[in-house]
Amino acid sequence: MAKRSKIARNERRRTVVARYAERRAELKDLIRRPSTPSDVREAAVRELSRQPRDASATRVRNRDAVDGRPRGHLRKFGLSRIRVREQAHAGFLPGVRKSSW
């Protein structure tokens, strides 16, 4: 089980990313576009750098939905590898079967 503070911090980051996502996309598009004048591009870079650090989507950590474990995360299930194994053995994941040979 991850610390509650780490899980809460990650959730705060998710909300900050959602709040700034649209404006970040606009600024990045301005910066990327070759037809943008240099002064507008520089202003966009400055505004992008003034945004909070947690506004970047790369700061969000994928965590297990059940206990918040940060490593071994499987996107398909939203769980860690350990939790997927437990749930698959218990029969809680439809269509998942333990293979044996």
PDB file of C-alpha atoms in Angstrom:
ATOM      1  CA  MET A   1       0.000   0.000   0.000  1.00  0.00           C
ATOM      2  CA  ALA A   2       1.389   3.373  -1.001  1.00  0.00           C
ATOM      3  CA  LYS A   3       1.438   6.282   1.409  1.00  0.00           C
ATOM      4  CA  ARG A   4      -1.803   8.238   1.356  1.00  0.00           C
ATOM      5  CA  SER A   5       0.147  11.456   0.850  1.00  0.00           C
ATOM      6  CA  LYS A   6       1.695  10.114  -2.381  1.00  0.00           C
ATOM      7  CA  ILE A   7      -1.711   9.050  -3.696  1.00  0.00           C
ATOM      8  CA  ALA A   8      -3.239  12.425  -2.765  1.00  0.00           C
ATOM      9  CA  ARG A   9      -0.370  14.323  -4.403  1.00  0.00           C
ATOM     10  CA  ASN A  10      -0.850  12.325  -7.592  1.00  0.00           C
ATOM     11  CA  GLU A  11      -4.581  13.114  -7.610  1.00  0.00           C
ATOM     12  CA  ARG A  12      -3.823  16.827  -7.177  1.00  0.00           C
ATOM     13  CA  ARG A  13      -1.465  16.578 -10.123  1.00  0.00           C
ATOM     14  CA  ARG A  14      -4.227  15.016 -12.212  1.00  0.00           C
ATOM     15  CA  THR A  15      -6.531  17.952 -11.497  1.00  0.00           C
ATOM     16  CA  VAL A  16      -3.798  20.503 -12.301  1.00  0.00           C
ATOM     17  CA  VAL A  17      -3.012  18.718 -15.568  1.00  0.00           C
ATOM     18  CA  ALA A  18      -6.700  18.758 -16.512  1.00  0.00           C
ATOM     19  CA  ARG A  19      -6.998  22.455 -15.641  1.00  0.00           C
ATOM     20  CA  TYR A  20      -4.052  23.521 -17.815  1.00  0.00           C
ATOM     21  CA  ALA A  21      -4.284  20.919 -20.613  1.00  0.00           C
ATOM     22  CA  GLU A  22      -6.107  23.055 -23.166  1.00  0.00           C
ATOM     23  CA  ARG A  23      -3.899  26.127 -22.744  1.00  0.00           C
ATOM     24  CA  ARG A  24      -0.716  24.018 -22.779  1.00  0.00           C
ATOM     25  CA  ALA A  25      -1.810  22.412 -26.050  1.00  0.00           C
ATOM     26  CA  GLU A  26      -2.427  25.836 -27.609  1.00  0.00           C
ATOM     27  CA  LEU A  27       0.959  27.148 -26.502  1.00  0.00           C
ATOM     28  CA  LYS A  28       2.805  24.058 -27.674  1.00  0.00           C
ATOM     29  CA  ASP A  29       1.069  24.305 -31.041  1.00  0.00           C
ATOM     30  CA  LEU A  30       2.152  27.952 -31.365  1.00  0.00           C
ATOM     31  CA  ILE A  31       5.720  27.052 -30.506  1.00  0.00           C
ATOM     32  CA  ARG A  32       5.787  24.078 -32.877  1.00  0.00           C
ATOM     33  CA  ARG A  33       4.235  25.859 -35.883  1.00  0.00           C
ATOM     34  CA  PRO A  34       6.918  27.212 -38.271  1.00  0.00           C
ATOM     35  CA  SER A  35       4.716  30.118 -39.416  1.00  0.00           C
ATOM     36  CA  THR A  36       4.554  31.653 -35.921  1.00  0.00           C
ATOM     37  CA  PRO A  37       6.451  34.964 -35.625  1.00  0.00           C
ATOM     38  CA  SER A  38       9.462  34.827 -33.338  1.00  0.00           C
ATOM     39  CA  ASP A  39       8.118  37.360 -30.811  1.00  0.00           C
ATOM     40  CA  VAL A  40       4.858  35.406 -30.433  1.00  0.00           C
ATOM     41  CA  ARG A  41       6.825  32.179 -30.109  1.00  0.00           C
ATOM     42  CA  GLU A  42       9.022  33.662 -27.373  1.00  0.00           C
ATOM     43  CA  ALA A  43       5.971  34.927 -25.491  1.00  0.00           C
ATOM     44  CA  ALA A  44       4.420  31.452 -25.724  1.00  0.00           C
ATOM     45  CA  VAL A  45       7.602  29.855 -24.393  1.00  0.00           C
ATOM     46  CA  ARG A  46       7.662  32.310 -21.475  1.00  0.00           C
ATOM     47  CA  GLU A  47       4.008  31.652 -20.644  1.00  0.00           C
ATOM     48  CA  LEU A  48       4.555  27.908 -20.853  1.00  0.00           C
ATOM     49  CA  SER A  49       7.514  28.150 -18.481  1.00  0.00           C
ATOM     50  CA  ARG A  50       5.458  30.232 -16.010  1.00  0.00           C
ATOM     51  CA  GLN A  51       2.840  27.507 -15.675  1.00  0.00           C
ATOM     52  CA  PRO A  52       3.111  25.234 -12.646  1.00  0.00           C
ATOM     53  CA  ARG A  53       5.443  22.281 -12.940  1.00  0.00           C
ATOM     54  CA  ASP A  54       2.623  19.871 -12.153  1.00  0.00           C
ATOM     55  CA  ALA A  55       0.674  21.098 -15.197  1.00  0.00           C
ATOM     56  CA  SER A  56       2.749  18.761 -17.354  1.00  0.00           C
ATOM     57  CA  ALA A  57       1.101  15.392 -17.983  1.00  0.00           C
ATOM     58  CA  THR A  58       4.420  13.571 -17.551  1.00  0.00           C
ATOM     59  CA  ARG A  59       4.388  14.419 -13.842  1.00  0.00           C
ATOM     60  CA  VAL A  60       1.372  12.150 -13.238  1.00  0.00           C
ATOM     61  CA  ARG A  61       2.284   8.661 -12.098  1.00  0.00           C
ATOM     62  CA  ASN A  62       0.227   5.624 -13.112  1.00  0.00           C
ATOM     63  CA  ARG A  63      -0.789   3.885  -9.913  1.00  0.00           C
ATOM     64  CA  ASP A  64      -2.735   0.791  -8.943  1.00  0.00           C
ATOM     65  CA  ALA A  65      -6.411   1.697  -8.566  1.00  0.00           C
ATOM     66  CA  VAL A  66      -6.784  -0.488  -5.462  1.00  0.00           C
ATOM     67  CA  ASP A  67      -3.756   0.218  -3.300  1.00  0.00           C
ATOM     68  CA  GLY A  68      -1.777   2.917  -5.148  1.00  0.00           C
ATOM     69  CA  ARG A  69       1.290   0.809  -5.953  1.00  0.00           C
ATOM     70  CA  PRO A  70       3.377   2.859  -8.421  1.00  0.00           C
ATOM     71  CA  ARG A  71       5.365   0.095 -10.098  1.00  0.00           C
ATOM     72  CA  GLY A  72       4.323  -2.795 -12.295  1.00  0.00           C
ATOM     73  CA  HIS A  73       1.229  -0.926 -13.502  1.00  0.00           C
ATOM     74  CA  LEU A  74      -0.757  -2.592 -16.309  1.00  0.00           C
ATOM     75  CA  ARG A  75      -2.787  -0.033 -18.256  1.00  0.00           C
ATOM     76  CA  LYS A  76      -5.300  -2.531 -19.570  1.00  0.00           C
ATOM     77  CA  PHE A  77      -6.534  -3.256 -16.051  1.00  0.00           C
ATOM     78  CA  GLY A  78      -5.466  -0.144 -14.148  1.00  0.00           C
ATOM     79  CA  LEU A  79      -3.883  -2.445 -11.585  1.00  0.00           C
ATOM     80  CA  SER A  80      -0.395  -3.523 -10.605  1.00  0.00           C
ATOM     81  CA  ARG A  81       0.957  -6.884 -11.727  1.00  0.00           C
ATOM     82  CA  ILE A  82       0.510  -8.306  -8.234  1.00  0.00           C
ATOM     83  CA  ARG A  83      -3.133  -7.194  -7.981  1.00  0.00           C
ATOM     84  CA  VAL A  84      -3.883  -8.491 -11.504  1.00  0.00           C
ATOM     85  CA  ARG A  85      -2.588 -11.905 -10.522  1.00  0.00           C
ATOM     86  CA  GLU A  86      -4.629 -11.965  -7.308  1.00  0.00           C
ATOM     87  CA  GLN A  87      -7.816 -10.822  -9.059  1.00  0.00           C
ATOM     88  CA  ALA A  88      -7.316 -13.240 -11.965  1.00  0.00           C
ATOM     89  CA  HIS A  89      -6.913 -16.168  -9.568  1.00  0.00           C
ATOM     90  CA  ALA A  90     -10.041 -15.082  -7.713  1.00  0.00           C
ATOM     91  CA  GLY A  91     -11.970 -14.869 -11.005  1.00  0.00           C
ATOM     92  CA  PHE A  92     -12.741 -11.152 -10.800  1.00  0.00           C
ATOM     93  CA  LEU A  93     -11.266 -10.282 -14.207  1.00  0.00           C
ATOM     94  CA  PRO A  94     -13.563 -11.495 -16.990  1.00  0.00           C
ATOM     95  CA  GLY A  95     -11.775 -13.197 -19.863  1.00  0.00           C
ATOM     96  CA  VAL A  96      -8.527 -13.638 -17.944  1.00  0.00           C
ATOM     97  CA  ARG A  97      -7.423 -17.163 -17.305  1.00  0.00           C
ATOM     98  CA  LYS A  98      -4.342 -18.504 -15.589  1.00  0.00           C
ATOM     99  CA  SER A  99      -2.377 -20.592 -18.007  1.00  0.00           C
ATOM    100  CA  SER A 100      -0.692 -23.767 -16.876  1.00  0.00           C
ATOM    101  CA  TRP A 101       1.234 -26.461 -18.706  1.00  0.00           C
TER     102      TRP A 101
END
